[in-house]
Coordinates of C-alpha atoms in Angstrom, one line a residue:
M1 CA -19.8 15.9 -1.3
I2 CA -18.9 14.9 2.2
S3 CA -18.2 17.0 5.3
E4 CA -14.6 17.7 6.5
K5 CA -15.3 15.6 9.6
T6 CA -16.4 12.6 7.5
S7 CA -13.3 13.1 5.2
A8 CA -11.0 13.2 8.3
T9 CA -12.6 10.1 9.7
L10 CA -12.2 8.2 6.4
R11 CA -8.6 9.3 6.0
T12 CA -7.8 8.1 9.5
L13 CA -9.4 4.7 8.8
M14 CA -7.6 4.3 5.5
R15 CA -4.3 5.2 7.2
L16 CA -5.0 2.6 9.9
V17 CA -5.5 -0.1 7.1
V18 CA -1.9 0.5 6.2
Q19 CA -0.5 1.0 9.7
K20 CA -2.2 -1.8 11.5
G21 CA -4.5 -3.6 9.1
T22 CA -4.6 -5.7 6.0
A23 CA -2.3 -3.5 3.9
Q24 CA 0.8 -3.1 6.1
Q25 CA 2.9 -4.1 3.1
A26 CA 1.9 -0.8 1.5
D27 CA 3.5 1.4 4.2
V28 CA 6.2 3.7 2.9
P29 CA 8.1 5.4 5.8
G30 CA 7.5 9.2 5.6
Y31 CA 4.8 9.2 3.0
R32 CA 1.7 8.5 5.2
V33 CA 0.0 6.1 2.8
G34 CA -3.6 5.0 3.4
G35 CA -5.8 2.8 1.3
K36 CA -8.2 0.0 0.8
T37 CA -7.5 -3.6 -0.1
G38 CA -9.7 -5.7 -2.3
T39 CA -9.9 -9.4 -3.1
A40 CA -12.6 -11.1 -5.2
E41 CA -13.2 -14.5 -6.6
K42 CA -13.7 -14.5 -10.3
A43 CA -17.1 -15.4 -11.7
V44 CA -17.0 -18.7 -13.7
G45 CA -19.9 -20.6 -15.1
G46 CA -22.6 -19.1 -12.9
G47 CA -20.5 -19.4 -9.8
Y48 CA -17.3 -18.3 -8.3
A49 CA -13.8 -19.8 -8.7
R50 CA -12.2 -20.0 -5.2
K51 CA -8.7 -20.2 -6.6
A52 CA -9.1 -17.6 -9.4
L53 CA -8.8 -14.2 -7.7
L54 CA -8.7 -10.5 -8.5
S55 CA -6.7 -8.7 -5.9
S56 CA -6.3 -5.0 -5.6
F57 CA -5.1 -2.1 -3.5
A58 CA -5.9 1.6 -3.8
G59 CA -3.2 3.6 -2.1
I60 CA -3.6 7.3 -1.4
F61 CA -0.8 9.7 -0.3
P62 CA 0.0 11.7 1.7
M63 CA -3.0 11.1 3.9
D64 CA -2.8 14.4 5.8
D65 CA -3.2 16.2 2.4
P66 CA -4.3 13.6 -0.1
R67 CA -3.2 14.4 -3.7
Y68 CA -2.4 11.1 -5.4
L69 CA -3.9 7.7 -5.8
V70 CA -2.1 4.6 -7.0
F71 CA -4.3 1.7 -7.9
V72 CA -3.0 -1.8 -8.7
M73 CA -5.1 -4.8 -9.7
I74 CA -3.6 -8.3 -10.2
D75 CA -5.5 -10.9 -12.2
E76 CA -5.2 -14.4 -10.6
P77 CA -2.2 -13.7 -8.2
Q78 CA -0.5 -16.7 -6.8
G79 CA 0.5 -16.9 -3.1
I80 CA 4.1 -17.8 -2.5
K81 CA 6.1 -18.9 0.5
S82 CA 7.0 -15.4 1.5
T83 CA 3.3 -14.4 1.7
W84 CA 2.4 -17.7 3.5
N85 CA 0.5 -18.6 0.3
Y86 CA -1.9 -15.7 0.7
A87 CA -2.9 -14.0 -2.6
G88 CA -5.2 -11.2 -1.4
G89 CA -4.7 -7.5 -2.1
G90 CA -2.8 -6.8 1.0
W91 CA -0.2 -9.4 0.1
T92 CA 0.1 -8.9 -3.6
A93 CA -1.1 -5.5 -4.8
A94 CA -0.2 -3.4 -1.7
P95 CA 3.6 -4.1 -1.9
T96 CA 3.5 -3.0 -5.6
V97 CA 1.7 0.2 -4.7
A98 CA 4.4 0.8 -2.0
D99 CA 7.2 0.3 -4.6
V100 CA 5.4 2.8 -7.0
I101 CA 5.0 5.4 -4.3
L102 CA 8.6 5.1 -3.2
R103 CA 9.7 5.8 -6.7
I104 CA 7.2 8.5 -7.8
A105 CA 6.8 10.5 -4.7
P106 CA 10.1 12.3 -5.1
L107 CA 9.4 12.9 -8.8
L108 CA 6.1 14.5 -7.9
G109 CA 7.8 16.8 -5.3
V110 CA 6.2 15.0 -2.3
R111 CA 8.7 15.2 0.5
P112 CA 8.7 12.6 3.3
H113 CA 7.6 13.7 6.8
E114 CA 10.8 13.6 8.8
E115 CA 8.9 12.9 12.1
D116 CA 7.7 9.6 10.5
N117 CA 11.4 8.6 9.8
G118 CA 12.8 8.0 13.2
P119 CA 16.5 7.4 13.8
F120 CA 16.2 3.6 13.4
Q121 CA 14.4 3.9 10.1
Q122 CA 17.0 6.5 8.9
A123 CA 19.8 4.2 9.9
A124 CA 18.2 1.3 8.1
F125 CA 18.2 3.4 4.9
V126 CA 21.9 4.2 5.3
I127 CA 22.7 0.5 5.9
E128 CA 20.6 -0.6 2.9
D129 CA 22.2 2.0 0.6
S130 CA 25.7 1.1 1.6
R131 CA 25.0 -2.6 0.8
K132 CA 24.0 -1.8 -2.7
K133 CA 27.2 0.0 -3.6
P134 CA 30.1 -2.2 -4.8

């Protein structure tokens, strides 16, 4: 068991990982996602394979009242041009967690925080939605 102060500190740090750190690809406007990335070289023949990775991201939401955790691990991800050939958890697993949260949060009854959805973000949603319609 940890104290409320320690819990608040950890939640703040995990939120910062998504807001400004290695998991910015996991941010879902309005849902206050926090989390932890992970990248490990796979053990091969008594050593480690530099190109054979396991990448992961554990995303928790909403961070002001954590209720849900989404964990994604990818076995031997490949960096691509859009990730500048990075294959770590922040580039591969974190965006997948964001996609899952975006889809399941409404189904779970988690409403987005309106103050996190400024007018520019709301306008972006309207523009994006209008482009999808024929």
